[in-house]
Amino acid sequence: MYYFASDMHLGLPPAAETAGRERLLIRWLREAATDAEAIFLVGDVFDFWYEYRRVVPKGFVRLLGTLAELTDRGIAIHFFTGNHDMWAYDYLERECGVQVHATPLEMTCYGKRLFITHGDDITAREHGFWTRRMNGCFRSKTMRWLFSHLLHPDLALRFGHAWSSHSRKSKAVAHRFLGEAEPMVHFARQYATSHPVDYFIFGHNHCAEVYPLDDRSTAVFLGEWIEHPTYATLSPDGRIALHRYPAQA
């Protein structure tokens, strides 16, 4: 079985709620690990994450320890950077054994071709000049160098959390699924015309949807863990499904 989840936003205030989400995510990871071929965390696991060469954000030790424990047992865990945690470099790979992906991943699982990405870069392309510019600045090596060398880590992390919190307060947690107007649906339709993809797997928009594109391709949106935790599974028969977590919630 393959497992997929995204948008936990650990570190988003209030602290008690983020601690509860961390415990819930750990519980899910341990349950998934009982039969997982691999686990995919598809972006925005953290509400803000920035690695310096010798400094990483404080907290999340229970999650990081669980990731290390599971990868030590031989379970493959893939971590995709999102727009809130795009500044993950080698720490998670070195210390926790996860495979970090800063770009989309295409792979075949159970005979199905998957295209997996958080999706923020796709939506940025369709949201106008300033959104594209902002996304480009955040991913710029020059801007990262300036951020790392001109700001003390305490100031940098305080700024990052404030920016992230402002971004979250400016819009609701749950988003209305836009169907054909969804930028990632538009991207998937175009991409599928020249690339054989069975399942496009996206995070970012906080919608939990399985959206058929045609007889061959399907777009899967993983939802979020702030209000309504959801995840997807790909079973050995090649079928993908969304689930609430815990099941009775």
PDB file of C-alpha atoms in Angstrom:
ATOM      1  CA  MET A   1       0.000   0.000   0.000  1.00  0.00           C
ATOM      2  CA  TYR A   2       1.148   3.531  -0.769  1.00  0.00           C
ATOM      3  CA  TYR A   3       0.054   6.416   1.464  1.00  0.00           C
ATOM      4  CA  PHE A   4      -0.219  10.141   0.663  1.00  0.00           C
ATOM      5  CA  ALA A   5      -0.995  13.161   2.873  1.00  0.00           C
ATOM      6  CA  SER A   6      -0.246  16.879   2.891  1.00  0.00           C
ATOM      7  CA  ASP A   7      -0.840  20.249   4.541  1.00  0.00           C
ATOM      8  CA  MET A   8      -0.488  19.543   8.251  1.00  0.00           C
ATOM      9  CA  HIS A   9       0.947  23.040   8.859  1.00  0.00           C
ATOM     10  CA  LEU A  10       2.655  22.044  12.086  1.00  0.00           C
ATOM     11  CA  GLY A  11       3.651  25.168  13.996  1.00  0.00           C
ATOM     12  CA  LEU A  12       0.517  27.102  13.057  1.00  0.00           C
ATOM     13  CA  PRO A  13      -0.853  28.700  16.266  1.00  0.00           C
ATOM     14  CA  PRO A  14      -2.320  27.949  18.714  1.00  0.00           C
ATOM     15  CA  ALA A  15       0.401  25.702  20.144  1.00  0.00           C
ATOM     16  CA  ALA A  16      -2.015  23.213  21.726  1.00  0.00           C
ATOM     17  CA  GLU A  17      -3.693  22.521  18.386  1.00  0.00           C
ATOM     18  CA  THR A  18      -0.432  22.073  16.505  1.00  0.00           C
ATOM     19  CA  ALA A  19       0.773  19.674  19.232  1.00  0.00           C
ATOM     20  CA  GLY A  20      -2.440  17.690  18.758  1.00  0.00           C
ATOM     21  CA  ARG A  21      -1.932  17.587  14.986  1.00  0.00           C
ATOM     22  CA  GLU A  22       1.630  16.386  15.482  1.00  0.00           C
ATOM     23  CA  ARG A  23       0.456  13.541  17.731  1.00  0.00           C
ATOM     24  CA  LEU A  24      -2.285  12.650  15.240  1.00  0.00           C
ATOM     25  CA  LEU A  25       0.183  12.630  12.341  1.00  0.00           C
ATOM     26  CA  ILE A  26       2.553  10.374  14.304  1.00  0.00           C
ATOM     27  CA  ARG A  27      -0.312   7.999  15.054  1.00  0.00           C
ATOM     28  CA  TRP A  28      -1.212   7.895  11.347  1.00  0.00           C
ATOM     29  CA  LEU A  29       2.403   7.323  10.309  1.00  0.00           C
ATOM     30  CA  ARG A  30       2.743   4.384  12.695  1.00  0.00           C
ATOM     31  CA  GLU A  31      -0.511   2.855  11.451  1.00  0.00           C
ATOM     32  CA  ALA A  32       0.438   3.372   7.801  1.00  0.00           C
ATOM     33  CA  ALA A  33       3.856   1.847   8.428  1.00  0.00           C
ATOM     34  CA  THR A  34       2.299  -1.539   9.197  1.00  0.00           C
ATOM     35  CA  ASP A  35       1.749  -2.226   5.476  1.00  0.00           C
ATOM     36  CA  ALA A  36       3.300   0.744   3.641  1.00  0.00           C
ATOM     37  CA  GLU A  37       5.438   0.288   0.561  1.00  0.00           C
ATOM     38  CA  ALA A  38       6.134   4.023   0.913  1.00  0.00           C
ATOM     39  CA  ILE A  39       4.660   7.116   2.558  1.00  0.00           C
ATOM     40  CA  PHE A  40       4.468  10.447   0.734  1.00  0.00           C
ATOM     41  CA  LEU A  41       4.199  13.737   2.659  1.00  0.00           C
ATOM     42  CA  VAL A  42       3.236  16.098  -0.135  1.00  0.00           C
ATOM     43  CA  GLY A  43       4.162  19.541   1.160  1.00  0.00           C
ATOM     44  CA  ASP A  44       3.397  22.029   3.937  1.00  0.00           C
ATOM     45  CA  VAL A  45       4.021  19.505   6.664  1.00  0.00           C
ATOM     46  CA  PHE A  46       5.375  22.513   8.576  1.00  0.00           C
ATOM     47  CA  ASP A  47       3.761  25.940   8.612  1.00  0.00           C
ATOM     48  CA  PHE A  48       7.250  27.424   8.418  1.00  0.00           C
ATOM     49  CA  TRP A  49      10.579  25.632   8.101  1.00  0.00           C
ATOM     50  CA  TYR A  50      13.951  27.181   7.346  1.00  0.00           C
ATOM     51  CA  GLU A  51      17.280  25.387   7.578  1.00  0.00           C
ATOM     52  CA  TYR A  52      20.570  27.141   8.106  1.00  0.00           C
ATOM     53  CA  ARG A  53      23.779  25.216   7.622  1.00  0.00           C
ATOM     54  CA  ARG A  54      24.023  24.485  11.354  1.00  0.00           C
ATOM     55  CA  VAL A  55      20.623  25.579  12.668  1.00  0.00           C
ATOM     56  CA  VAL A  56      17.152  24.080  12.226  1.00  0.00           C
ATOM     57  CA  PRO A  57      13.811  25.224  13.687  1.00  0.00           C
ATOM     58  CA  LYS A  58      13.056  24.378  17.294  1.00  0.00           C
ATOM     59  CA  GLY A  59      10.367  21.787  17.988  1.00  0.00           C
ATOM     60  CA  PHE A  60       8.693  18.833  16.231  1.00  0.00           C
ATOM     61  CA  VAL A  61      11.075  16.381  17.921  1.00  0.00           C
ATOM     62  CA  ARG A  62       8.383  13.698  18.234  1.00  0.00           C
ATOM     63  CA  LEU A  63       7.642  13.794  14.520  1.00  0.00           C
ATOM     64  CA  LEU A  64      11.306  13.936  13.504  1.00  0.00           C
ATOM     65  CA  GLY A  65      12.094  11.011  15.798  1.00  0.00           C
ATOM     66  CA  THR A  66       9.220   8.999  14.331  1.00  0.00           C
ATOM     67  CA  LEU A  67      10.380   9.676  10.771  1.00  0.00           C
ATOM     68  CA  ALA A  68      13.902   8.528  11.693  1.00  0.00           C
ATOM     69  CA  GLU A  69      12.553   5.428  13.418  1.00  0.00           C
ATOM     70  CA  LEU A  70      10.433   4.416  10.427  1.00  0.00           C
ATOM     71  CA  THR A  71      13.142   5.011   7.838  1.00  0.00           C
ATOM     72  CA  ASP A  72      15.587   3.064  10.032  1.00  0.00           C
ATOM     73  CA  ARG A  73      13.137   0.173   9.720  1.00  0.00           C
ATOM     74  CA  GLY A  74      13.401   0.423   5.932  1.00  0.00           C
ATOM     75  CA  ILE A  75      10.154   2.269   5.203  1.00  0.00           C
ATOM     76  CA  ALA A  76      10.573   4.794   2.370  1.00  0.00           C
ATOM     77  CA  ILE A  77       9.253   8.243   3.282  1.00  0.00           C
ATOM     78  CA  HIS A  78       9.140  10.995   0.667  1.00  0.00           C
ATOM     79  CA  PHE A  79       8.971  14.629   1.792  1.00  0.00           C
ATOM     80  CA  PHE A  80       7.884  17.228  -0.782  1.00  0.00           C
ATOM     81  CA  THR A  81       8.625  20.869  -0.126  1.00  0.00           C
ATOM     82  CA  GLY A  82       5.588  23.147  -0.173  1.00  0.00           C
ATOM     83  CA  ASN A  83       5.254  26.903  -0.183  1.00  0.00           C
ATOM     84  CA  HIS A  84       5.477  26.945   3.639  1.00  0.00           C
ATOM     85  CA  ASP A  85       8.428  24.562   4.010  1.00  0.00           C
ATOM     86  CA  MET A  86      10.306  24.979   0.735  1.00  0.00           C
ATOM     87  CA  TRP A  87      13.551  25.735   2.584  1.00  0.00           C
ATOM     88  CA  ALA A  88      14.232  22.115   3.569  1.00  0.00           C
ATOM     89  CA  TYR A  89      17.674  21.032   2.446  1.00  0.00           C
ATOM     90  CA  ASP A  90      19.794  18.136   3.758  1.00  0.00           C
ATOM     91  CA  TYR A  91      18.853  17.979   7.464  1.00  0.00           C
ATOM     92  CA  LEU A  92      15.727  15.875   7.015  1.00  0.00           C
ATOM     93  CA  GLU A  93      17.594  13.535   4.688  1.00  0.00           C
ATOM     94  CA  ARG A  94      20.679  13.213   6.915  1.00  0.00           C
ATOM     95  CA  GLU A  95      19.001  12.997  10.296  1.00  0.00           C
ATOM     96  CA  CYS A  96      15.602  11.489   9.486  1.00  0.00           C
ATOM     97  CA  GLY A  97      16.360   9.435   6.373  1.00  0.00           C
ATOM     98  CA  VAL A  98      13.510  10.887   4.316  1.00  0.00           C
ATOM     99  CA  GLN A  99      13.841  11.616   0.610  1.00  0.00           C
ATOM    100  CA  VAL A 100      13.308  15.344   0.005  1.00  0.00           C
ATOM    101  CA  HIS A 101      11.799  16.460  -3.320  1.00  0.00           C
ATOM    102  CA  ALA A 102      11.851  20.113  -4.351  1.00  0.00           C
ATOM    103  CA  THR A 103      10.420  19.345  -7.800  1.00  0.00           C
ATOM    104  CA  PRO A 104       7.609  17.062  -9.020  1.00  0.00           C
ATOM    105  CA  LEU A 105       8.212  13.321  -8.902  1.00  0.00           C
ATOM    106  CA  GLU A 106       7.023  10.864 -11.545  1.00  0.00           C
ATOM    107  CA  MET A 107       7.120   7.185 -10.705  1.00  0.00           C
ATOM    108  CA  THR A 108       5.272   3.941 -11.330  1.00  0.00           C
ATOM    109  CA  CYS A 109       3.539   2.166  -8.439  1.00  0.00           C
ATOM    110  CA  TYR A 110       1.482  -1.014  -8.893  1.00  0.00           C
ATOM    111  CA  GLY A 111       1.582  -0.426 -12.632  1.00  0.00           C
ATOM    112  CA  LYS A 112       0.126   3.097 -12.348  1.00  0.00           C
ATOM    113  CA  ARG A 113       2.042   6.169 -13.462  1.00  0.00           C
ATOM    114  CA  LEU A 114       2.007   8.872 -10.757  1.00  0.00           C
ATOM    115  CA  PHE A 115       2.801  12.574 -10.952  1.00  0.00           C
ATOM    116  CA  ILE A 116       3.279  13.933  -7.413  1.00  0.00           C
ATOM    117  CA  THR A 117       3.820  17.566  -6.413  1.00  0.00           C
ATOM    118  CA  HIS A 118       2.619  20.029  -3.789  1.00  0.00           C
ATOM    119  CA  GLY A 119       1.257  22.305  -6.504  1.00  0.00           C
ATOM    120  CA  ASP A 120       2.035  25.820  -5.280  1.00  0.00           C
ATOM    121  CA  ASP A 121       4.290  26.491  -8.264  1.00  0.00           C
ATOM    122  CA  ILE A 122       1.441  25.501 -10.607  1.00  0.00           C
ATOM    123  CA  THR A 123      -1.116  27.802  -8.987  1.00  0.00           C
ATOM    124  CA  ALA A 124       1.412  30.659  -8.872  1.00  0.00           C
ATOM    125  CA  ARG A 125       1.655  30.595 -12.673  1.00  0.00           C
ATOM    126  CA  GLU A 126      -2.065  31.303 -12.965  1.00  0.00           C
ATOM    127  CA  HIS A 127      -2.408  33.928 -10.231  1.00  0.00           C
ATOM    128  CA  GLY A 128      -0.782  36.893 -11.896  1.00  0.00           C
ATOM    129  CA  PHE A 129       2.560  38.625 -12.119  1.00  0.00           C
ATOM    130  CA  TRP A 130       3.094  39.475  -8.451  1.00  0.00           C
ATOM    131  CA  THR A 131       2.275  35.980  -7.205  1.00  0.00           C
ATOM    132  CA  ARG A 132       4.744  34.513  -9.696  1.00  0.00           C
ATOM    133  CA  ARG A 133       7.372  37.048  -8.660  1.00  0.00           C
ATOM    134  CA  MET A 134       6.857  36.335  -4.961  1.00  0.00           C
ATOM    135  CA  ASN A 135       7.107  32.586  -5.507  1.00  0.00           C
ATOM    136  CA  GLY A 136      10.263  33.073  -7.555  1.00  0.00           C
ATOM    137  CA  CYS A 137      11.821  35.293  -4.887  1.00  0.00           C
ATOM    138  CA  PHE A 138      11.158  32.766  -2.134  1.00  0.00           C
ATOM    139  CA  ARG A 139      12.810  30.026  -4.199  1.00  0.00           C
ATOM    140  CA  SER A 140      15.732  32.200  -5.345  1.00  0.00           C
ATOM    141  CA  LYS A 141      19.191  31.057  -4.233  1.00  0.00           C
ATOM    142  CA  THR A 142      20.239  34.704  -3.927  1.00  0.00           C
ATOM    143  CA  MET A 143      17.321  35.559  -1.640  1.00  0.00           C
ATOM    144  CA  ARG A 144      17.982  32.471   0.466  1.00  0.00           C
ATOM    145  CA  TRP A 145      21.640  33.482   0.819  1.00  0.00           C
ATOM    146  CA  LEU A 146      20.681  37.004   1.897  1.00  0.00           C
ATOM    147  CA  PHE A 147      18.076  35.695   4.326  1.00  0.00           C
ATOM    148  CA  SER A 148      20.592  33.282   5.850  1.00  0.00           C
ATOM    149  CA  HIS A 149      23.503  35.708   6.139  1.00  0.00           C
ATOM    150  CA  LEU A 150      21.855  39.020   6.995  1.00  0.00           C
ATOM    151  CA  LEU A 151      19.341  37.905   9.624  1.00  0.00           C
ATOM    152  CA  HIS A 152      19.998  36.190  12.940  1.00  0.00           C
ATOM    153  CA  PRO A 153      18.077  32.883  13.063  1.00  0.00           C
ATOM    154  CA  ASP A 154      15.823  34.167  15.870  1.00  0.00           C
ATOM    155  CA  LEU A 155      14.787  37.162  13.751  1.00  0.00           C
ATOM    156  CA  ALA A 156      14.496  35.127  10.567  1.00  0.00           C
ATOM    157  CA  LEU A 157      12.257  32.506  12.151  1.00  0.00           C
ATOM    158  CA  ARG A 158      10.154  35.147  13.887  1.00  0.00           C
ATOM    159  CA  PHE A 159       9.654  36.889  10.541  1.00  0.00           C
ATOM    160  CA  GLY A 160       8.871  33.593   8.794  1.00  0.00           C
ATOM    161  CA  HIS A 161       6.259  32.551  11.347  1.00  0.00           C
ATOM    162  CA  ALA A 162       4.657  36.011  11.267  1.00  0.00           C
ATOM    163  CA  TRP A 163       4.484  35.947   7.449  1.00  0.00           C
ATOM    164  CA  SER A 164       3.067  32.430   7.439  1.00  0.00           C
ATOM    165  CA  SER A 165       0.494  33.262  10.108  1.00  0.00           C
ATOM    166  CA  HIS A 166      -0.607  36.371   8.179  1.00  0.00           C
ATOM    167  CA  SER A 167      -0.980  34.260   5.029  1.00  0.00           C
ATOM    168  CA  ARG A 168      -3.151  31.739   6.856  1.00  0.00           C
ATOM    169  CA  LYS A 169      -5.354  34.377   8.551  1.00  0.00           C
ATOM    170  CA  SER A 170      -6.057  36.032   5.185  1.00  0.00           C
ATOM    171  CA  LYS A 171      -8.005  33.027   3.896  1.00  0.00           C
ATOM    172  CA  ALA A 172     -10.127  30.186   5.189  1.00  0.00           C
ATOM    173  CA  VAL A 173      -8.594  26.782   5.926  1.00  0.00           C
ATOM    174  CA  ALA A 174     -11.061  24.901   3.743  1.00  0.00           C
ATOM    175  CA  HIS A 175     -11.179  25.995   0.119  1.00  0.00           C
ATOM    176  CA  ARG A 176     -14.043  25.548  -2.319  1.00  0.00           C
ATOM    177  CA  PHE A 177     -13.000  23.136  -5.032  1.00  0.00           C
ATOM    178  CA  LEU A 178     -13.134  24.969  -8.363  1.00  0.00           C
ATOM    179  CA  GLY A 179     -13.394  21.980 -10.698  1.00  0.00           C
ATOM    180  CA  GLU A 180     -12.352  22.917 -14.220  1.00  0.00           C
ATOM    181  CA  ALA A 181     -11.323  26.367 -12.981  1.00  0.00           C
ATOM    182  CA  GLU A 182      -8.768  24.808 -10.623  1.00  0.00           C
ATOM    183  CA  PRO A 183      -5.249  25.700 -11.874  1.00  0.00           C
ATOM    184  CA  MET A 184      -3.933  22.221 -11.070  1.00  0.00           C
ATOM    185  CA  VAL A 185      -6.769  20.620 -13.051  1.00  0.00           C
ATOM    186  CA  HIS A 186      -5.887  22.830 -15.995  1.00  0.00           C
ATOM    187  CA  PHE A 187      -2.214  21.874 -15.670  1.00  0.00           C
ATOM    188  CA  ALA A 188      -3.006  18.157 -15.395  1.00  0.00           C
ATOM    189  CA  ARG A 189      -5.230  18.197 -18.485  1.00  0.00           C
ATOM    190  CA  GLN A 190      -2.493  19.860 -20.530  1.00  0.00           C
ATOM    191  CA  TYR A 191       0.289  17.646 -19.182  1.00  0.00           C
ATOM    192  CA  ALA A 192      -1.682  14.455 -19.781  1.00  0.00           C
ATOM    193  CA  THR A 193      -1.988  15.208 -23.500  1.00  0.00           C
ATOM    194  CA  SER A 194       1.710  14.430 -23.971  1.00  0.00           C
ATOM    195  CA  HIS A 195       2.627  12.362 -20.882  1.00  0.00           C
ATOM    196  CA  PRO A 196       0.950   9.113 -19.805  1.00  0.00           C
ATOM    197  CA  VAL A 197      -0.135   9.771 -16.200  1.00  0.00           C
ATOM    198  CA  ASP A 198      -2.742   7.731 -14.364  1.00  0.00           C
ATOM    199  CA  TYR A 199      -2.876   9.769 -11.149  1.00  0.00           C
ATOM    200  CA  PHE A 200      -1.877  13.373 -10.534  1.00  0.00           C
ATOM    201  CA  ILE A 201      -1.458  13.787  -6.768  1.00  0.00           C
ATOM    202  CA  PHE A 202      -1.598  17.338  -5.408  1.00  0.00           C
ATOM    203  CA  GLY A 203      -1.616  19.137  -2.085  1.00  0.00           C
ATOM    204  CA  HIS A 204      -1.782  22.886  -1.498  1.00  0.00           C
ATOM    205  CA  ASN A 205      -5.415  23.808  -2.170  1.00  0.00           C
ATOM    206  CA  HIS A 206      -6.800  22.121   1.001  1.00  0.00           C
ATOM    207  CA  CYS A 207      -9.485  20.340  -1.008  1.00  0.00           C
ATOM    208  CA  ALA A 208     -10.056  16.596  -0.647  1.00  0.00           C
ATOM    209  CA  GLU A 209     -11.193  15.460  -4.088  1.00  0.00           C
ATOM    210  CA  VAL A 210     -10.749  12.630  -6.570  1.00  0.00           C
ATOM    211  CA  TYR A 211     -11.432  14.328  -9.896  1.00  0.00           C
ATOM    212  CA  PRO A 212     -11.489  12.250 -13.125  1.00  0.00           C
ATOM    213  CA  LEU A 213      -9.914  14.033 -16.071  1.00  0.00           C
ATOM    214  CA  ASP A 214     -10.714  11.430 -18.729  1.00  0.00           C
ATOM    215  CA  ASP A 215     -10.802   7.649 -19.122  1.00  0.00           C
ATOM    216  CA  ARG A 216      -7.097   7.421 -18.303  1.00  0.00           C
ATOM    217  CA  SER A 217      -6.107  10.224 -15.892  1.00  0.00           C
ATOM    218  CA  THR A 218      -7.390  11.326 -12.495  1.00  0.00           C
ATOM    219  CA  ALA A 219      -6.393  14.293 -10.324  1.00  0.00           C
ATOM    220  CA  VAL A 220      -6.262  13.587  -6.589  1.00  0.00           C
ATOM    221  CA  PHE A 221      -6.290  16.467  -4.099  1.00  0.00           C
ATOM    222  CA  LEU A 222      -5.165  15.431  -0.623  1.00  0.00           C
ATOM    223  CA  GLY A 223      -7.000  17.939   1.580  1.00  0.00           C
ATOM    224  CA  GLU A 224      -5.599  19.274   4.866  1.00  0.00           C
ATOM    225  CA  TRP A 225      -5.043  18.308   8.509  1.00  0.00           C
ATOM    226  CA  ILE A 226      -5.974  21.563  10.254  1.00  0.00           C
ATOM    227  CA  GLU A 227      -9.722  20.987  10.412  1.00  0.00           C
ATOM    228  CA  HIS A 228     -10.531  17.774   8.492  1.00  0.00           C
ATOM    229  CA  PRO A 229      -7.543  15.374   8.296  1.00  0.00           C
ATOM    230  CA  THR A 230      -7.576  13.289   5.117  1.00  0.00           C
ATOM    231  CA  TYR A 231      -5.159  11.038   3.265  1.00  0.00           C
ATOM    232  CA  ALA A 232      -5.084   8.913   0.133  1.00  0.00           C
ATOM    233  CA  THR A 233      -4.086   5.314  -0.482  1.00  0.00           C
ATOM    234  CA  LEU A 234      -3.050   3.473  -3.612  1.00  0.00           C
ATOM    235  CA  SER A 235      -3.872  -0.199  -3.199  1.00  0.00           C
ATOM    236  CA  PRO A 236      -2.180  -3.143  -4.954  1.00  0.00           C
ATOM    237  CA  ASP A 237      -5.083  -3.370  -7.420  1.00  0.00           C
ATOM    238  CA  GLY A 238      -4.164   0.105  -8.684  1.00  0.00           C
ATOM    239  CA  ARG A 239      -7.131   1.925  -7.147  1.00  0.00           C
ATOM    240  CA  ILE A 240      -6.738   5.219  -5.323  1.00  0.00           C
ATOM    241  CA  ALA A 241      -9.053   6.376  -2.553  1.00  0.00           C
ATOM    242  CA  LEU A 242      -9.405   9.232  -0.068  1.00  0.00           C
ATOM    243  CA  HIS A 243     -10.014   8.620   3.626  1.00  0.00           C
ATOM    244  CA  ARG A 244     -10.841  10.705   6.686  1.00  0.00           C
ATOM    245  CA  TYR A 245      -8.589  10.281   9.704  1.00  0.00           C
ATOM    246  CA  PRO A 246      -9.480   8.971  12.174  1.00  0.00           C
ATOM    247  CA  ALA A 247     -12.084   6.996  10.271  1.00  0.00           C
ATOM    248  CA  GLN A 248     -14.912   7.834  12.684  1.00  0.00           C
ATOM    249  CA  ALA A 249     -14.239  11.610  12.550  1.00  0.00           C
TER     250      ALA A 249
END
